[in-house]
mmCIF file of C-alpha atoms in Angstrom:
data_model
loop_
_atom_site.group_PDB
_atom_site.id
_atom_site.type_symbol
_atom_site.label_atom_id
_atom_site.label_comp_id
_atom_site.label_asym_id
_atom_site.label_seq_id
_atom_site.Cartn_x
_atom_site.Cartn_y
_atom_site.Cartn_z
ATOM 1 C CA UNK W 296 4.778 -4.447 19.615
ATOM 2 C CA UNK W 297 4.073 -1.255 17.634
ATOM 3 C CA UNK W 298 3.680 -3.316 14.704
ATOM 4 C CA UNK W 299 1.374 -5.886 16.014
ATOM 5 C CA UNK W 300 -1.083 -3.103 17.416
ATOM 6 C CA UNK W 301 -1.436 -1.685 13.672
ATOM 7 C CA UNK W 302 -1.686 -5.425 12.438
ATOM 8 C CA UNK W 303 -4.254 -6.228 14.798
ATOM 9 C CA UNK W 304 -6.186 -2.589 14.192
ATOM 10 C CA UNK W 305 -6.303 -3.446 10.722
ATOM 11 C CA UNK W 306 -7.680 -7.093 11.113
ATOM 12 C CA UNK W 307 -10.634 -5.540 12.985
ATOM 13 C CA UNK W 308 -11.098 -2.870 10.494
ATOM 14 C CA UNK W 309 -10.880 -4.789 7.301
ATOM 15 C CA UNK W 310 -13.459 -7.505 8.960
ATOM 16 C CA UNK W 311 -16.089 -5.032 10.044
ATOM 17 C CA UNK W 312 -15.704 -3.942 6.274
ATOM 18 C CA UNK W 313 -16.027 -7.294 5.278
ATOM 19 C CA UNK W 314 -19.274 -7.955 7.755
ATOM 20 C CA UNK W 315 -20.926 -4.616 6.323
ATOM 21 C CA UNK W 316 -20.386 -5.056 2.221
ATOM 22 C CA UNK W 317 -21.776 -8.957 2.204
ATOM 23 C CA UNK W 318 -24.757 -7.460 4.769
ATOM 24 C CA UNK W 319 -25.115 -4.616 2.213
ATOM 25 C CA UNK W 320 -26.108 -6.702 -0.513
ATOM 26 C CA UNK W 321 -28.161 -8.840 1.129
ATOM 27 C CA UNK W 322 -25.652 -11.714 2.349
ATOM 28 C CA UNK W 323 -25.920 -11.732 6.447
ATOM 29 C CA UNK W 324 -23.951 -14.065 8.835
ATOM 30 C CA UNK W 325 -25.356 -17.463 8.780
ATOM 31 C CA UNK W 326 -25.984 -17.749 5.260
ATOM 32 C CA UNK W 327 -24.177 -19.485 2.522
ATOM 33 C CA UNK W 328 -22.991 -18.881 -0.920
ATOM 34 C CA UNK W 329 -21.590 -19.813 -3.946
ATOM 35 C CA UNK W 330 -17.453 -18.363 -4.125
ATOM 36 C CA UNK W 331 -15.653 -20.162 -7.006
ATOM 37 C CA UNK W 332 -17.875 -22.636 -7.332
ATOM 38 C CA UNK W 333 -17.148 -23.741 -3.799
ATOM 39 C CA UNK W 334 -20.069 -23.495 -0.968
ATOM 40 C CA UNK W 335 -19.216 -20.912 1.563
ATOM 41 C CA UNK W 336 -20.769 -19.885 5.245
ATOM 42 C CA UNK W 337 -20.753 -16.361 6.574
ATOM 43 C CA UNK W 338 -20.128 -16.696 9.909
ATOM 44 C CA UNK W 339 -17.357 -15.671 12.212
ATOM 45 C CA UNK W 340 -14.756 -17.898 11.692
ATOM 46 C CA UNK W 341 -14.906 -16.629 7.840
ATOM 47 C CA UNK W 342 -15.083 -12.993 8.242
ATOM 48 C CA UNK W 343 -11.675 -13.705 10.508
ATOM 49 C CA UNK W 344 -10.127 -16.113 8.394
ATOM 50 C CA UNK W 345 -10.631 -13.309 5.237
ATOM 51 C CA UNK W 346 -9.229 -10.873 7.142
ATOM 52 C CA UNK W 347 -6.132 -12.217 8.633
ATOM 53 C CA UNK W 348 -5.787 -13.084 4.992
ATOM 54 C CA UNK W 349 -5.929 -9.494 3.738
ATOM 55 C CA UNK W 350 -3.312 -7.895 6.869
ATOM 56 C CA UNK W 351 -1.255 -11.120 6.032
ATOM 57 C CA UNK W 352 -0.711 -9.732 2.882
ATOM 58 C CA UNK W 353 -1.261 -6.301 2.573
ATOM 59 C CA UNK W 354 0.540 -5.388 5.507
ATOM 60 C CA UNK W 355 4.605 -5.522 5.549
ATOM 61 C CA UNK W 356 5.747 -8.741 7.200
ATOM 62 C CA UNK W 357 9.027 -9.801 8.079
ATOM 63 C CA UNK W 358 8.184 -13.467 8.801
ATOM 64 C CA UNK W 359 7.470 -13.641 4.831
ATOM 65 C CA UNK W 360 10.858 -12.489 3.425
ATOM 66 C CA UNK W 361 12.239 -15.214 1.925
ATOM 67 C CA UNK W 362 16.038 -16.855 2.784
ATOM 68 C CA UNK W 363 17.148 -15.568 -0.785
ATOM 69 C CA UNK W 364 16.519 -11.974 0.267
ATOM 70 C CA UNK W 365 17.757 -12.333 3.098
ATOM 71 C CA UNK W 366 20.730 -13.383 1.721
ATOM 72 C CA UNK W 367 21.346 -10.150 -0.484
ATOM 73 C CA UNK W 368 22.147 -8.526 3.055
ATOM 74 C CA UNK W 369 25.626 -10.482 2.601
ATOM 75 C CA UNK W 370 26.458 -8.436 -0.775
ATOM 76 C CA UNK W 371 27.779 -5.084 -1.316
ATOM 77 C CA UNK W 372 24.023 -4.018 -2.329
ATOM 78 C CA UNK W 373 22.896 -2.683 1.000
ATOM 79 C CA UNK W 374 22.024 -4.112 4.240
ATOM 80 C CA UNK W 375 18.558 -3.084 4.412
ATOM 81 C CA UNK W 376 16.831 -5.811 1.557
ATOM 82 C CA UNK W 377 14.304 -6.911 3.504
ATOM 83 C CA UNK W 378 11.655 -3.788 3.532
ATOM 84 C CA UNK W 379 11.983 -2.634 0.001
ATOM 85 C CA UNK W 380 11.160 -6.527 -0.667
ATOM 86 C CA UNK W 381 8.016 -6.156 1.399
ATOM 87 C CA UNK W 382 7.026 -3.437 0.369
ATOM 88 C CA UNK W 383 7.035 -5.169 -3.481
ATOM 89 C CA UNK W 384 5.037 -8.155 -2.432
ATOM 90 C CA UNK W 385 2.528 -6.134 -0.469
ATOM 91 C CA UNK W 386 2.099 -3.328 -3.131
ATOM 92 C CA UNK W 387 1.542 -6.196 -5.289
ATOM 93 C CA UNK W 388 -1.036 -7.542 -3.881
ATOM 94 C CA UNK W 389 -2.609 -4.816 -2.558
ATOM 95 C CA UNK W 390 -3.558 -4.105 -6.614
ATOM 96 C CA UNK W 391 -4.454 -7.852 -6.909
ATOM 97 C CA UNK W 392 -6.493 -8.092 -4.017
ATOM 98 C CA UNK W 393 -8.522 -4.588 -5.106
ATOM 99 C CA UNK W 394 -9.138 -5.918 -8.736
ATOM 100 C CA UNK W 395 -10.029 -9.333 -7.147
ATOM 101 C CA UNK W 396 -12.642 -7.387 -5.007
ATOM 102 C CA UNK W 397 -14.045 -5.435 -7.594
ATOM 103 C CA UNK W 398 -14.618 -8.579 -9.824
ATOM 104 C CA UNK W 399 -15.425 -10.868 -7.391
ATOM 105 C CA UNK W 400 -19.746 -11.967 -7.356
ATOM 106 C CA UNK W 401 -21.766 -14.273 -4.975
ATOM 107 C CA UNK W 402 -24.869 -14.967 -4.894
ATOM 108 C CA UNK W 403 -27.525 -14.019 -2.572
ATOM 109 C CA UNK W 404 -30.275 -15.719 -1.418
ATOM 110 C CA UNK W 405 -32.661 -14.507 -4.367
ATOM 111 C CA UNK W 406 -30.705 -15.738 -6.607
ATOM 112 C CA UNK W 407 -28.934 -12.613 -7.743
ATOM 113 C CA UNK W 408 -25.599 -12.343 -8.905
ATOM 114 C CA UNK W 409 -24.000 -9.240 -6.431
ATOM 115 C CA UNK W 410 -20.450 -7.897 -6.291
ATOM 116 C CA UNK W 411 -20.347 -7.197 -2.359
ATOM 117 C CA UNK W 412 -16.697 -5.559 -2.523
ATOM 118 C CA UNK W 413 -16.786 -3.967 -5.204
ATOM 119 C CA UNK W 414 -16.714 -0.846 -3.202
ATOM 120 C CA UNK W 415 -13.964 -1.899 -1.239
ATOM 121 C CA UNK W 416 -11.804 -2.495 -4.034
ATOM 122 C CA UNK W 417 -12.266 0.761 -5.737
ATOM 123 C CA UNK W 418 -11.340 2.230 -1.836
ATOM 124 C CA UNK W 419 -7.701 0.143 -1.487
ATOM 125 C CA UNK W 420 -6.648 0.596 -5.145
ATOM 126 C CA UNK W 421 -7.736 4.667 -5.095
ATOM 127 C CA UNK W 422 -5.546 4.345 -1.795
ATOM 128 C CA UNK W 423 -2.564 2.760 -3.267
ATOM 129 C CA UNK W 424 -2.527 5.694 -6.159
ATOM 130 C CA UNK W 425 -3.089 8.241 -3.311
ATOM 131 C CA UNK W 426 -0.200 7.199 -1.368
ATOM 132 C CA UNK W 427 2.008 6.347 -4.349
ATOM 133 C CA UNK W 428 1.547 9.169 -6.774
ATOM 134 C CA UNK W 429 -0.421 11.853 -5.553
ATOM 135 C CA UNK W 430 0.872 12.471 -1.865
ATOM 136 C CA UNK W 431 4.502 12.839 -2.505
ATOM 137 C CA UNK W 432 3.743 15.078 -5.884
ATOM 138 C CA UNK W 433 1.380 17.123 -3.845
ATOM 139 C CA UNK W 434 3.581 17.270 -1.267
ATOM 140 C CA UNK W 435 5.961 18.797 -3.701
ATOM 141 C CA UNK W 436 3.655 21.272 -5.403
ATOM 142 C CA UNK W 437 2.444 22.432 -1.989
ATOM 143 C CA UNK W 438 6.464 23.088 -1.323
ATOM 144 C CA UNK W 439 6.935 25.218 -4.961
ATOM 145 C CA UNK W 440 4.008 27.515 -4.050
ATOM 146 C CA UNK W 441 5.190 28.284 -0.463
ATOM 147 C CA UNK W 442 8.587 28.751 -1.628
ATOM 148 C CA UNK W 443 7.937 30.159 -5.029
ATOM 149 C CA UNK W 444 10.107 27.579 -6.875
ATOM 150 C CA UNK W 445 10.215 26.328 -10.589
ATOM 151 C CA UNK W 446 10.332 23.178 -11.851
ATOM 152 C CA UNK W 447 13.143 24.113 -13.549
ATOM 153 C CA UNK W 448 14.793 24.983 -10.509
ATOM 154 C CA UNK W 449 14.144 21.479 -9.169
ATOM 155 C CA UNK W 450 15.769 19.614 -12.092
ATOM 156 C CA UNK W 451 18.890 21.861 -11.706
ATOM 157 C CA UNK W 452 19.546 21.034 -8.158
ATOM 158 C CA UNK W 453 19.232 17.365 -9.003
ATOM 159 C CA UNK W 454 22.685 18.213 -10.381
ATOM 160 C CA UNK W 455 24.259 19.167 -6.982
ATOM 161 C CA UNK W 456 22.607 16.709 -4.555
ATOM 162 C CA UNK W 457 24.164 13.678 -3.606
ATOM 163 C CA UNK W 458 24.267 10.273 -6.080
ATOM 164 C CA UNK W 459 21.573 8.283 -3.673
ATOM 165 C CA UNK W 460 19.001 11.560 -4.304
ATOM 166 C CA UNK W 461 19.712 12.457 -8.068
ATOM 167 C CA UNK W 462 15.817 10.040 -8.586
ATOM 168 C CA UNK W 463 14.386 11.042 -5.481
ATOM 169 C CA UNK W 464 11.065 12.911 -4.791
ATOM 170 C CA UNK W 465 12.987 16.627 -3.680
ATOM 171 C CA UNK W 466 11.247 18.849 -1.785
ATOM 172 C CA UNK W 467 12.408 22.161 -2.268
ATOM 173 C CA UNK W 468 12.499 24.927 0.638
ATOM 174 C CA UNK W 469 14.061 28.242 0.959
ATOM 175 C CA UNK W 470 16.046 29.836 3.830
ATOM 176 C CA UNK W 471 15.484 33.280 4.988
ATOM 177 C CA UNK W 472 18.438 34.338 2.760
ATOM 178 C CA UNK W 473 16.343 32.582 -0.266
ATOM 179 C CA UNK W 474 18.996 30.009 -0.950
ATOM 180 C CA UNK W 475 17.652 26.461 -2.191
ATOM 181 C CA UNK W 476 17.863 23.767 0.198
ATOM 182 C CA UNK W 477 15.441 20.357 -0.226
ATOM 183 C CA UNK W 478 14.362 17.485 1.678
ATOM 184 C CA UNK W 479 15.267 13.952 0.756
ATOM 185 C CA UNK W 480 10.910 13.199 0.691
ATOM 186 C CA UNK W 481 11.527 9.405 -0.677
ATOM 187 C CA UNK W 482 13.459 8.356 2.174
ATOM 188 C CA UNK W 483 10.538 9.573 4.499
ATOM 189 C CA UNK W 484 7.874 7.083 2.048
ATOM 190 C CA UNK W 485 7.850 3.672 2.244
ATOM 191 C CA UNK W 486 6.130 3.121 -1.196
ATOM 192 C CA UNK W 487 9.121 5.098 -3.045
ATOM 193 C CA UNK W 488 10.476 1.519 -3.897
ATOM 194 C CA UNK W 489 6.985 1.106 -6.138
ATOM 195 C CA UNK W 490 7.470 5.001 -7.808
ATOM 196 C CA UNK W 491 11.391 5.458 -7.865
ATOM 197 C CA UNK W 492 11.981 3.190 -11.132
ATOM 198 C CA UNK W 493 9.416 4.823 -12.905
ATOM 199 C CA UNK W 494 10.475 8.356 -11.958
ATOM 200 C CA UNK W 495 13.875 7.400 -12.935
ATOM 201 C CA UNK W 496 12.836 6.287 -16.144
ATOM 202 C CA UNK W 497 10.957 9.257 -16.951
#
């Protein structure tokens, strides 16, 4: 239930968004258009249609994971395949559909040539880099200036933490004795299956 309230909070926001960048560029519900060659109508049943589209997939969705994944839950690889797989097709297009948006013209009725979500694609793919990069190595900076701890301090207790942390994002803490303890921050971010193999990597 939880996660068809935010599905169905999302659908409404992403079609008022919708309503107000086609009415900001001159485009208002009743008219039609030119998308991909193909004649379009702004009216209800569009604005819904687009966003169901976007929530369908943007949003994680269990009803979309395919039999093969579902399969890996069989092999020694973990049991829990079918989020991280989400998460990669939704992260996925959540950069397509942003680019798409920012790229994507119509035409209005005067005969000009407007990119109505333009500004909406900037918005989601600023978002994804907010939530995948920036968050969790703020989160960490923030931590090293309350606790007064060094990077290289970090990278040495990577050598004592356990074998399923060694690539995580660490957040270090001290106790009141000023011994290093950390917090396990990728297991508390659902995107850390986009920014673990490149932090491993590097």
């Amino acid at each position: 239930a939880e996660d068809d309230f935010w599905k169905i909070y999302s659908w409404a926001i992403e079609k008022s968004r919708l309503e107000k960048a086609y009415e900001n560029v001159g485009l208002v519900r009743g008219q039609s258009f030119k998308r991909n060659g193909v004649d379009v109508r702004l009216d209800e049943q569009f604005f819904k249609q687009e966003a169901a589209d976007i929530v369908r997939n943007n949003i994680p969705n269990y009803d979309y994971v395919s039999d093969f994944i579902k399969g890996l839950r069989r092999f020694p690889f973990g049991n829990f395949v079918s989020f991280p797989a989400e998460i990669l097709r939704t992260s996925t297009n959540i950069v397509k559909r942003g680019l798409d948006e920012i790229y994507y013209t119509a035409k209005n009725d005067k005969g000009d040539t407007v990119r109505p979500l333009a500004k909406i694609g900037m918005q989601r793919l600023i978002g994804m880099g907010v939530t995948t990069a920036a968050v969790p190595y703020a989160t960490v900076a923030m931590a090293q200036a309350l606790y007064n701890v060094a990077d290289d301090e970090i990278e040495a207790m990577r050598e004592f933490v356990a074998d399923w942390s060694k690539n995580s994002t660490l957040v270090p803490l001290r106790d009141k004795d000023g011994k290093l303890k950390y917090i396990d921050f990728s297991h508390a971010n659902a995107y850390d299956t986009i920014s673990r193999p490149i932090q491993t990597v590097i």
